CSV table of N, CA and C in Angstrom, one decimal:
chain,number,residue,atom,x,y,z
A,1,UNK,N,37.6,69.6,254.9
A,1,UNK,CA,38.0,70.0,253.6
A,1,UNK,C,38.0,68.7,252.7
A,2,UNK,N,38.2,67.8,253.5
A,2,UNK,CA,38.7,66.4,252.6
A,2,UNK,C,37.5,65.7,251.9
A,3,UNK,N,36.2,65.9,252.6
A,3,UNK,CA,34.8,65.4,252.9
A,3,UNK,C,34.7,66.5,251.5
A,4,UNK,N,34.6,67.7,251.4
A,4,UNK,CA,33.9,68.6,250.5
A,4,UNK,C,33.9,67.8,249.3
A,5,UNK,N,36.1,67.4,249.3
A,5,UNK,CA,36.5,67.0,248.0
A,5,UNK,C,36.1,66.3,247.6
A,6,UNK,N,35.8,64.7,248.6
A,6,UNK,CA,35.3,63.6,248.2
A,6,UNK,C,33.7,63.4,247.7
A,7,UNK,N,33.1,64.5,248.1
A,7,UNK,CA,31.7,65.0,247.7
A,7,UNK,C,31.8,65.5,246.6
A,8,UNK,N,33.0,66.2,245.8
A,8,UNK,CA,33.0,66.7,244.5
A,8,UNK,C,33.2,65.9,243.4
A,9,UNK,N,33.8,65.3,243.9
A,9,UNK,CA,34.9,63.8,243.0
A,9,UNK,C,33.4,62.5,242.8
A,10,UNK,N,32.6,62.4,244.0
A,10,UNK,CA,31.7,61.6,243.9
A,10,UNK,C,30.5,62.1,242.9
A,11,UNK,N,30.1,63.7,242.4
A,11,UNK,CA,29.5,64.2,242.0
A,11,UNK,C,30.1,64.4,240.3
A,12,UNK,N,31.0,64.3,240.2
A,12,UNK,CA,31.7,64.2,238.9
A,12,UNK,C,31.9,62.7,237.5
A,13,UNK,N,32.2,62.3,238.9
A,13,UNK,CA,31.9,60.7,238.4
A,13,UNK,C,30.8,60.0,237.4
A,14,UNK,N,29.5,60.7,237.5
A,14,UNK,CA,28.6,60.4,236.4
A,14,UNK,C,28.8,61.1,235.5
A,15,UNK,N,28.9,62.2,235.1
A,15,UNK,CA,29.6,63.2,233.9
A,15,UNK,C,30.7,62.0,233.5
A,16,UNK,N,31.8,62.5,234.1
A,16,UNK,CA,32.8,61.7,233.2
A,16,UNK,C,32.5,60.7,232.5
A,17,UNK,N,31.6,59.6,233.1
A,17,UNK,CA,31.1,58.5,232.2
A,17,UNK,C,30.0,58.6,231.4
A,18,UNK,N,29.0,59.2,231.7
A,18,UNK,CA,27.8,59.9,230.7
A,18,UNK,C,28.5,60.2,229.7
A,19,UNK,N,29.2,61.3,229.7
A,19,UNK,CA,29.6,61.9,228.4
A,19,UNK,C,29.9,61.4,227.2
A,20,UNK,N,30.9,60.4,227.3
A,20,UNK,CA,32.1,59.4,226.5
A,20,UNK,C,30.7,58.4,226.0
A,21,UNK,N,29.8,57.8,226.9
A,21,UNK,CA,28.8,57.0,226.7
A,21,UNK,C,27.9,57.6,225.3
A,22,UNK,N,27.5,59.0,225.7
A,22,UNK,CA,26.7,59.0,224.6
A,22,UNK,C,27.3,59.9,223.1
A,23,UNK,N,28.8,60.2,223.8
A,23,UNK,CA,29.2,60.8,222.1
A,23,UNK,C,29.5,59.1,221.2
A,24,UNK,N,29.8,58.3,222.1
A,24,UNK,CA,29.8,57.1,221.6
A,24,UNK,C,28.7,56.6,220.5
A,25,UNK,N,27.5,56.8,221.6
A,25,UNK,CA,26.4,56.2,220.9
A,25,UNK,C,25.8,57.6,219.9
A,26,UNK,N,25.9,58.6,219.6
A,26,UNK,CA,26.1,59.0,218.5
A,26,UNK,C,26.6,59.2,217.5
A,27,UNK,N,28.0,58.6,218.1
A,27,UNK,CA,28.6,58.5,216.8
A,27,UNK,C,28.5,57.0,215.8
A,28,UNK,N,28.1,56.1,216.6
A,28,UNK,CA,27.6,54.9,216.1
A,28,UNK,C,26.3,55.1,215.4
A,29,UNK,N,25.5,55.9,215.5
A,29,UNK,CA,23.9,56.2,214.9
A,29,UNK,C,24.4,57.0,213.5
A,30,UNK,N,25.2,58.2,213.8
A,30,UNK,CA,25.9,58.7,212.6
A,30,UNK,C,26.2,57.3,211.5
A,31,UNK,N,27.1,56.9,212.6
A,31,UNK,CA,28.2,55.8,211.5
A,31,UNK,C,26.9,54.9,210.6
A,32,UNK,N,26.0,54.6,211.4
A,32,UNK,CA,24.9,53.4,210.9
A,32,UNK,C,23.4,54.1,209.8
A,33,UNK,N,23.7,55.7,209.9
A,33,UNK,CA,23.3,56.3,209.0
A,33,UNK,C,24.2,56.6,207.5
A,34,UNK,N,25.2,55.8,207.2
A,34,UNK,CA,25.8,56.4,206.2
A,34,UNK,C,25.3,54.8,205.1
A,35,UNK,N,25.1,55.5,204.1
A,35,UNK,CA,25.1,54.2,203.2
A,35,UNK,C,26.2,53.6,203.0
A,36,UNK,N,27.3,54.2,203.1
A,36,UNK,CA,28.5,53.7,202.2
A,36,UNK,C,28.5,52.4,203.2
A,37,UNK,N,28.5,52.4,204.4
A,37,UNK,CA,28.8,51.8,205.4
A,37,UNK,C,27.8,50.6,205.4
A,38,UNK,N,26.3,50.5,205.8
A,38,UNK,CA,25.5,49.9,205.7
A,38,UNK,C,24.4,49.5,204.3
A,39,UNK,N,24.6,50.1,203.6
A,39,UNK,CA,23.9,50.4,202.5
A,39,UNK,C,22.8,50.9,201.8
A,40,UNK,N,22.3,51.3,200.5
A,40,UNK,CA,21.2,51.6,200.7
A,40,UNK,C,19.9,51.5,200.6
A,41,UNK,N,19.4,50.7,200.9
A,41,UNK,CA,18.0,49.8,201.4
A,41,UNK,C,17.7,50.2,202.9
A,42,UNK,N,18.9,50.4,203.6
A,42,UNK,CA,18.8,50.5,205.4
A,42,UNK,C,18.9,51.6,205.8
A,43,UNK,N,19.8,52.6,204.7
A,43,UNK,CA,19.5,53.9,205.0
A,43,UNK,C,18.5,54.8,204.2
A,44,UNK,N,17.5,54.0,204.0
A,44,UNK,CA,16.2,54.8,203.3
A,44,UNK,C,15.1,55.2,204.5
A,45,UNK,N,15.0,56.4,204.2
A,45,UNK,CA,14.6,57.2,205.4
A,45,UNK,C,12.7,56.6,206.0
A,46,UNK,N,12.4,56.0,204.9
A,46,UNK,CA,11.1,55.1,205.1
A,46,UNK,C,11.6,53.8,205.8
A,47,UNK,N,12.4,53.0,205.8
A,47,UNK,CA,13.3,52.1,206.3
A,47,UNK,C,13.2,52.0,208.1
A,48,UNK,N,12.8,50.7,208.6
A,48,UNK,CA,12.7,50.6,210.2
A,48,UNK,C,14.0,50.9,210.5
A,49,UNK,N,15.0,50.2,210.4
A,49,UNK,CA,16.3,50.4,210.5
A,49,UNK,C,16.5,51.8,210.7
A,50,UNK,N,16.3,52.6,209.5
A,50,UNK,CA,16.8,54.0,209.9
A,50,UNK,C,15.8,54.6,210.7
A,51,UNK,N,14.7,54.1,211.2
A,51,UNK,CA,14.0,54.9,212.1
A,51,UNK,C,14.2,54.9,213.3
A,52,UNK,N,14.8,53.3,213.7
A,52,UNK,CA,15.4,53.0,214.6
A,52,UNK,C,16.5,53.8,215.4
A,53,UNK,N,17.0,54.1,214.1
A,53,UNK,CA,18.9,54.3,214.3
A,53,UNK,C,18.6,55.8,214.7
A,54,UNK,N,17.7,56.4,214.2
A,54,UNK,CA,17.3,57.8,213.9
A,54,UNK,C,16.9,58.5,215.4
A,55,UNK,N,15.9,57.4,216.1
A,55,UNK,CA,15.4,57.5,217.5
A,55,UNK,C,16.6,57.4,218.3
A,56,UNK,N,17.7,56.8,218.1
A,56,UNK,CA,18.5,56.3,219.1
A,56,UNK,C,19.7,57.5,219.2
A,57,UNK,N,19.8,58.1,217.9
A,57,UNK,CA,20.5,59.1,217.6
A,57,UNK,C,20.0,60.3,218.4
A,58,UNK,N,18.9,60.4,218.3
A,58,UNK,CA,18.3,61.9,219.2
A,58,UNK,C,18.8,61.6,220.7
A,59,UNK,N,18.2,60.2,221.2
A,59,UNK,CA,18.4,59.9,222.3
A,59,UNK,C,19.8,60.3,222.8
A,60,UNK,N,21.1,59.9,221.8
A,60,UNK,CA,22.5,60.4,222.4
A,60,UNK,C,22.7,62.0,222.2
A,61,UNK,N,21.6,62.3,221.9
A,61,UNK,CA,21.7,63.6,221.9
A,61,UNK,C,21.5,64.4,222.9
A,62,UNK,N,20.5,63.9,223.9
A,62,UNK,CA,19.8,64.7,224.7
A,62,UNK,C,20.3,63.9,226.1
C-alpha cells in the first residue's frame, strides 16, 4: 500500500509544479501585453516584442 502511495505522490509532483509555472508565465505575457505597463510602441501588434510576447503567451497556454 505504501509503494502505491509513493507512486502517486511521485506522479503528482510534475502537475503541482507545471501548473503555478505556466499560469505564471501567462500572466507575465498578459502583464507585458498591456500598454499602460510597457507602452505603446511595444504593444503594437506589428511590433517584434509583441510577437514575441504573443508566441510565449500561447505557449503558457498549452
Amino acid at each position: 500500500m505504501l509503494s502505491q502511495i509513493q507512486r502517486f505522490g511521485g506522479a503528482m509532483f510534475t502537475p503541482v509544479l507545471l501548473f503555478p509555472f505556466a499560469g505564471i508565465v501567462v500572466g507575465l505575457a498578459i502583464l507585458l501585453q498591456n500598454p499602460m505597463f510597457v507602452g505603446e510602441s511595444l504593444t503594437d501588434p506589428n511590433s517584434l516584442f509583441a510577437q514575441i510576447v504573443h508566441i510565449i503567451e500561447e505557449g503558457g497556454w498549452t
